[in-house]
Amino acid sequence: MELQSRNSCFGGEQAVYTHASDVCGVDMTFAVYLPPQASSRSVPVLWYLSGLTCTHENAMTKAGLQQHAAVYGLALVFPDTSPRGDSVADDEAYDLGQGAGFYLNATQAPWKPHFQMYDYVVKELRGLLQGALPINDSHGITGHSMGGHGALTIAMRNPTRYGSVSAFSPILNPTQSDWGRKQFSSYLGDDECTWAQHDATVLITENGWHGDILIDQGADDQFIDLLRPQAFAEAAAARRQPCVLRTHANYDHSYFFVASFGEDHVAWHAERLHGMS
């Protein structure tokens, strides 16, 4: 881990690091916020996965989560959304290639050599941080849009690794959306059977989740037809899965929406990760 920047923030520390990723085959950048409580003890971790076109920096500077994490004693981790660099495959479209990793392990050329974001988040980066920072084994995960998709699918596929999960405006049924079908066919190939493990609606139907789930969605979200919250809500109801899916009038898909309800999510995770109400 090579430190790129460090700033005091709400009594804690906001840092940005780079490291050589074996999984992605390039240098990766990520951000970590350590709350003031981390100066005297290890703390739980809330992972925040960002959406299309974002880097580690978007949520770090726009979501306003550090103030709440300082109160509730949670570390925050902001990974990048994809590998980057001249050697990494890309596409002219904003929703494919660099900035659009979809938190999966690509199996198809030209993406396979670098686009291994599932293993990067679930295994490599977690292992790197666990040994280097004052954090404990209690991990929660959240995210926005494509990152909400990543948070939900990663949590449901790894229930023993995560104690809590939530999402802001997540892509909830990508196998039936243009924000999913296009990317899955490129990254994973045309066999749609391989897509199911990356669809939260399919996973909630088949696997469920060991706890409750919090999802916030803006009613005026310009991408709501691509996100398909109604499909997930119907699947969760059919399974009787504990889930709070709140739809907020007048809110859109922006970081203003994320910031407006960020405290609710941090408090939600804190209560489930270390019993703080």
PDB file of N, CA, C and O in Angstrom, residues 152-154 156-157 196-209 239:
ATOM      1  N   LEU A 152     -25.271  -5.816  -3.301  1.00  0.00           N
ATOM      2  CA  LEU A 152     -26.293  -6.831  -3.048  1.00  0.00           C
ATOM      3  C   LEU A 152     -25.861  -8.207  -3.533  1.00  0.00           C
ATOM      4  O   LEU A 152     -26.027  -9.215  -2.823  1.00  0.00           O
ATOM      5  N   THR A 153     -25.304  -8.280  -4.735  1.00  0.00           N
ATOM      6  CA  THR A 153     -24.925  -9.589  -5.269  1.00  0.00           C
ATOM      7  C   THR A 153     -23.726 -10.167  -4.523  1.00  0.00           C
ATOM      8  O   THR A 153     -23.690 -11.372  -4.230  1.00  0.00           O
ATOM      9  N   ILE A 154     -22.767  -9.338  -4.178  1.00  0.00           N
ATOM     10  CA  ILE A 154     -21.611  -9.811  -3.426  1.00  0.00           C
ATOM     11  C   ILE A 154     -22.040 -10.302  -2.043  1.00  0.00           C
ATOM     12  O   ILE A 154     -21.603 -11.361  -1.577  1.00  0.00           O
ATOM     13  N   MET A 156     -25.025 -11.387  -1.030  1.00  0.00           N
ATOM     14  CA  MET A 156     -25.838 -12.607  -1.091  1.00  0.00           C
ATOM     15  C   MET A 156     -25.023 -13.829  -1.484  1.00  0.00           C
ATOM     16  O   MET A 156     -25.353 -14.958  -1.115  1.00  0.00           O
ATOM     17  N   ARG A 157     -23.949 -13.619  -2.218  1.00  0.00           N
ATOM     18  CA  ARG A 157     -23.083 -14.746  -2.588  1.00  0.00           C
ATOM     19  C   ARG A 157     -22.060 -15.066  -1.498  1.00  0.00           C
ATOM     20  O   ARG A 157     -21.433 -16.134  -1.552  1.00  0.00           O
ATOM     21  N   ALA A 196     -26.860 -15.268 -13.935  1.00  0.00           N
ATOM     22  CA  ALA A 196     -27.804 -15.269 -12.816  1.00  0.00           C
ATOM     23  C   ALA A 196     -27.141 -14.907 -11.496  1.00  0.00           C
ATOM     24  O   ALA A 196     -27.747 -14.237 -10.645  1.00  0.00           O
ATOM     25  N   GLN A 197     -25.894 -15.318 -11.284  1.00  0.00           N
ATOM     26  CA  GLN A 197     -25.222 -15.054 -10.015  1.00  0.00           C
ATOM     27  C   GLN A 197     -24.866 -13.578  -9.844  1.00  0.00           C
ATOM     28  O   GLN A 197     -24.369 -13.172  -8.789  1.00  0.00           O
ATOM     29  N   HIS A 198     -25.124 -12.768 -10.862  1.00  0.00           N
ATOM     30  CA  HIS A 198     -24.868 -11.330 -10.790  1.00  0.00           C
ATOM     31  C   HIS A 198     -26.165 -10.524 -10.875  1.00  0.00           C
ATOM     32  O   HIS A 198     -26.139  -9.343 -11.237  1.00  0.00           O
ATOM     33  N   ASP A 199     -27.280 -11.141 -10.515  1.00  0.00           N
ATOM     34  CA  ASP A 199     -28.582 -10.475 -10.564  1.00  0.00           C
ATOM     35  C   ASP A 199     -29.224 -10.578  -9.190  1.00  0.00           C
ATOM     36  O   ASP A 199     -29.540 -11.664  -8.710  1.00  0.00           O
ATOM     37  N   ALA A 200     -29.420  -9.443  -8.516  1.00  0.00           N
ATOM     38  CA  ALA A 200     -29.942  -9.445  -7.148  1.00  0.00           C
ATOM     39  C   ALA A 200     -31.348 -10.033  -7.068  1.00  0.00           C
ATOM     40  O   ALA A 200     -31.695 -10.686  -6.075  1.00  0.00           O
ATOM     41  N   THR A 201     -32.157  -9.797  -8.086  1.00  0.00           N
ATOM     42  CA  THR A 201     -33.517 -10.334  -8.066  1.00  0.00           C
ATOM     43  C   THR A 201     -33.504 -11.854  -8.158  1.00  0.00           C
ATOM     44  O   THR A 201     -34.258 -12.537  -7.458  1.00  0.00           O
ATOM     45  N   VAL A 202     -32.643 -12.390  -9.008  1.00  0.00           N
ATOM     46  CA  VAL A 202     -32.512 -13.843  -9.107  1.00  0.00           C
ATOM     47  C   VAL A 202     -31.961 -14.419  -7.807  1.00  0.00           C
ATOM     48  O   VAL A 202     -32.457 -15.429  -7.295  1.00  0.00           O
ATOM     49  N   LEU A 203     -30.951 -13.770  -7.243  1.00  0.00           N
ATOM     50  CA  LEU A 203     -30.324 -14.281  -6.026  1.00  0.00           C
ATOM     51  C   LEU A 203     -31.255 -14.223  -4.820  1.00  0.00           C
ATOM     52  O   LEU A 203     -31.244 -15.132  -3.978  1.00  0.00           O
ATOM     53  N   ILE A 204     -32.064 -13.169  -4.711  1.00  0.00           N
ATOM     54  CA  ILE A 204     -32.989 -13.097  -3.587  1.00  0.00           C
ATOM     55  C   ILE A 204     -34.049 -14.174  -3.711  1.00  0.00           C
ATOM     56  O   ILE A 204     -34.527 -14.726  -2.709  1.00  0.00           O
ATOM     57  N   THR A 205     -34.416 -14.514  -4.935  1.00  0.00           N
ATOM     58  CA  THR A 205     -35.388 -15.582  -5.159  1.00  0.00           C
ATOM     59  C   THR A 205     -34.807 -16.939  -4.794  1.00  0.00           C
ATOM     60  O   THR A 205     -35.463 -17.765  -4.142  1.00  0.00           O
ATOM     61  N   GLU A 206     -33.563 -17.166  -5.176  1.00  0.00           N
ATOM     62  CA  GLU A 206     -32.957 -18.481  -4.997  1.00  0.00           C
ATOM     63  C   GLU A 206     -32.303 -18.657  -3.633  1.00  0.00           C
ATOM     64  O   GLU A 206     -32.405 -19.734  -3.034  1.00  0.00           O
ATOM     65  N   ASN A 207     -31.629 -17.617  -3.134  1.00  0.00           N
ATOM     66  CA  ASN A 207     -30.816 -17.749  -1.928  1.00  0.00           C
ATOM     67  C   ASN A 207     -31.346 -16.975  -0.736  1.00  0.00           C
ATOM     68  O   ASN A 207     -31.120 -17.364   0.408  1.00  0.00           O
ATOM     69  N   GLY A 208     -31.987 -15.838  -0.986  1.00  0.00           N
ATOM     70  CA  GLY A 208     -32.360 -14.956   0.103  1.00  0.00           C
ATOM     71  C   GLY A 208     -31.135 -14.351   0.768  1.00  0.00           C
ATOM     72  O   GLY A 208     -30.018 -14.413   0.254  1.00  0.00           O
ATOM     73  N   TRP A 209     -31.359 -13.745   1.930  1.00  0.00           N
ATOM     74  CA  TRP A 209     -30.287 -13.107   2.696  1.00  0.00           C
ATOM     75  C   TRP A 209     -30.550 -13.370   4.163  1.00  0.00           C
ATOM     76  O   TRP A 209     -31.704 -13.407   4.604  1.00  0.00           O
ATOM     77  N   ARG A 239     -40.686 -14.260  -1.436  1.00  0.00           N
ATOM     78  CA  ARG A 239     -39.851 -15.073  -0.553  1.00  0.00           C
ATOM     79  C   ARG A 239     -40.061 -14.736   0.916  1.00  0.00           C
ATOM     80  O   ARG A 239     -39.580 -15.436   1.795  1.00  0.00           O
TER      81      ARG A 239
END
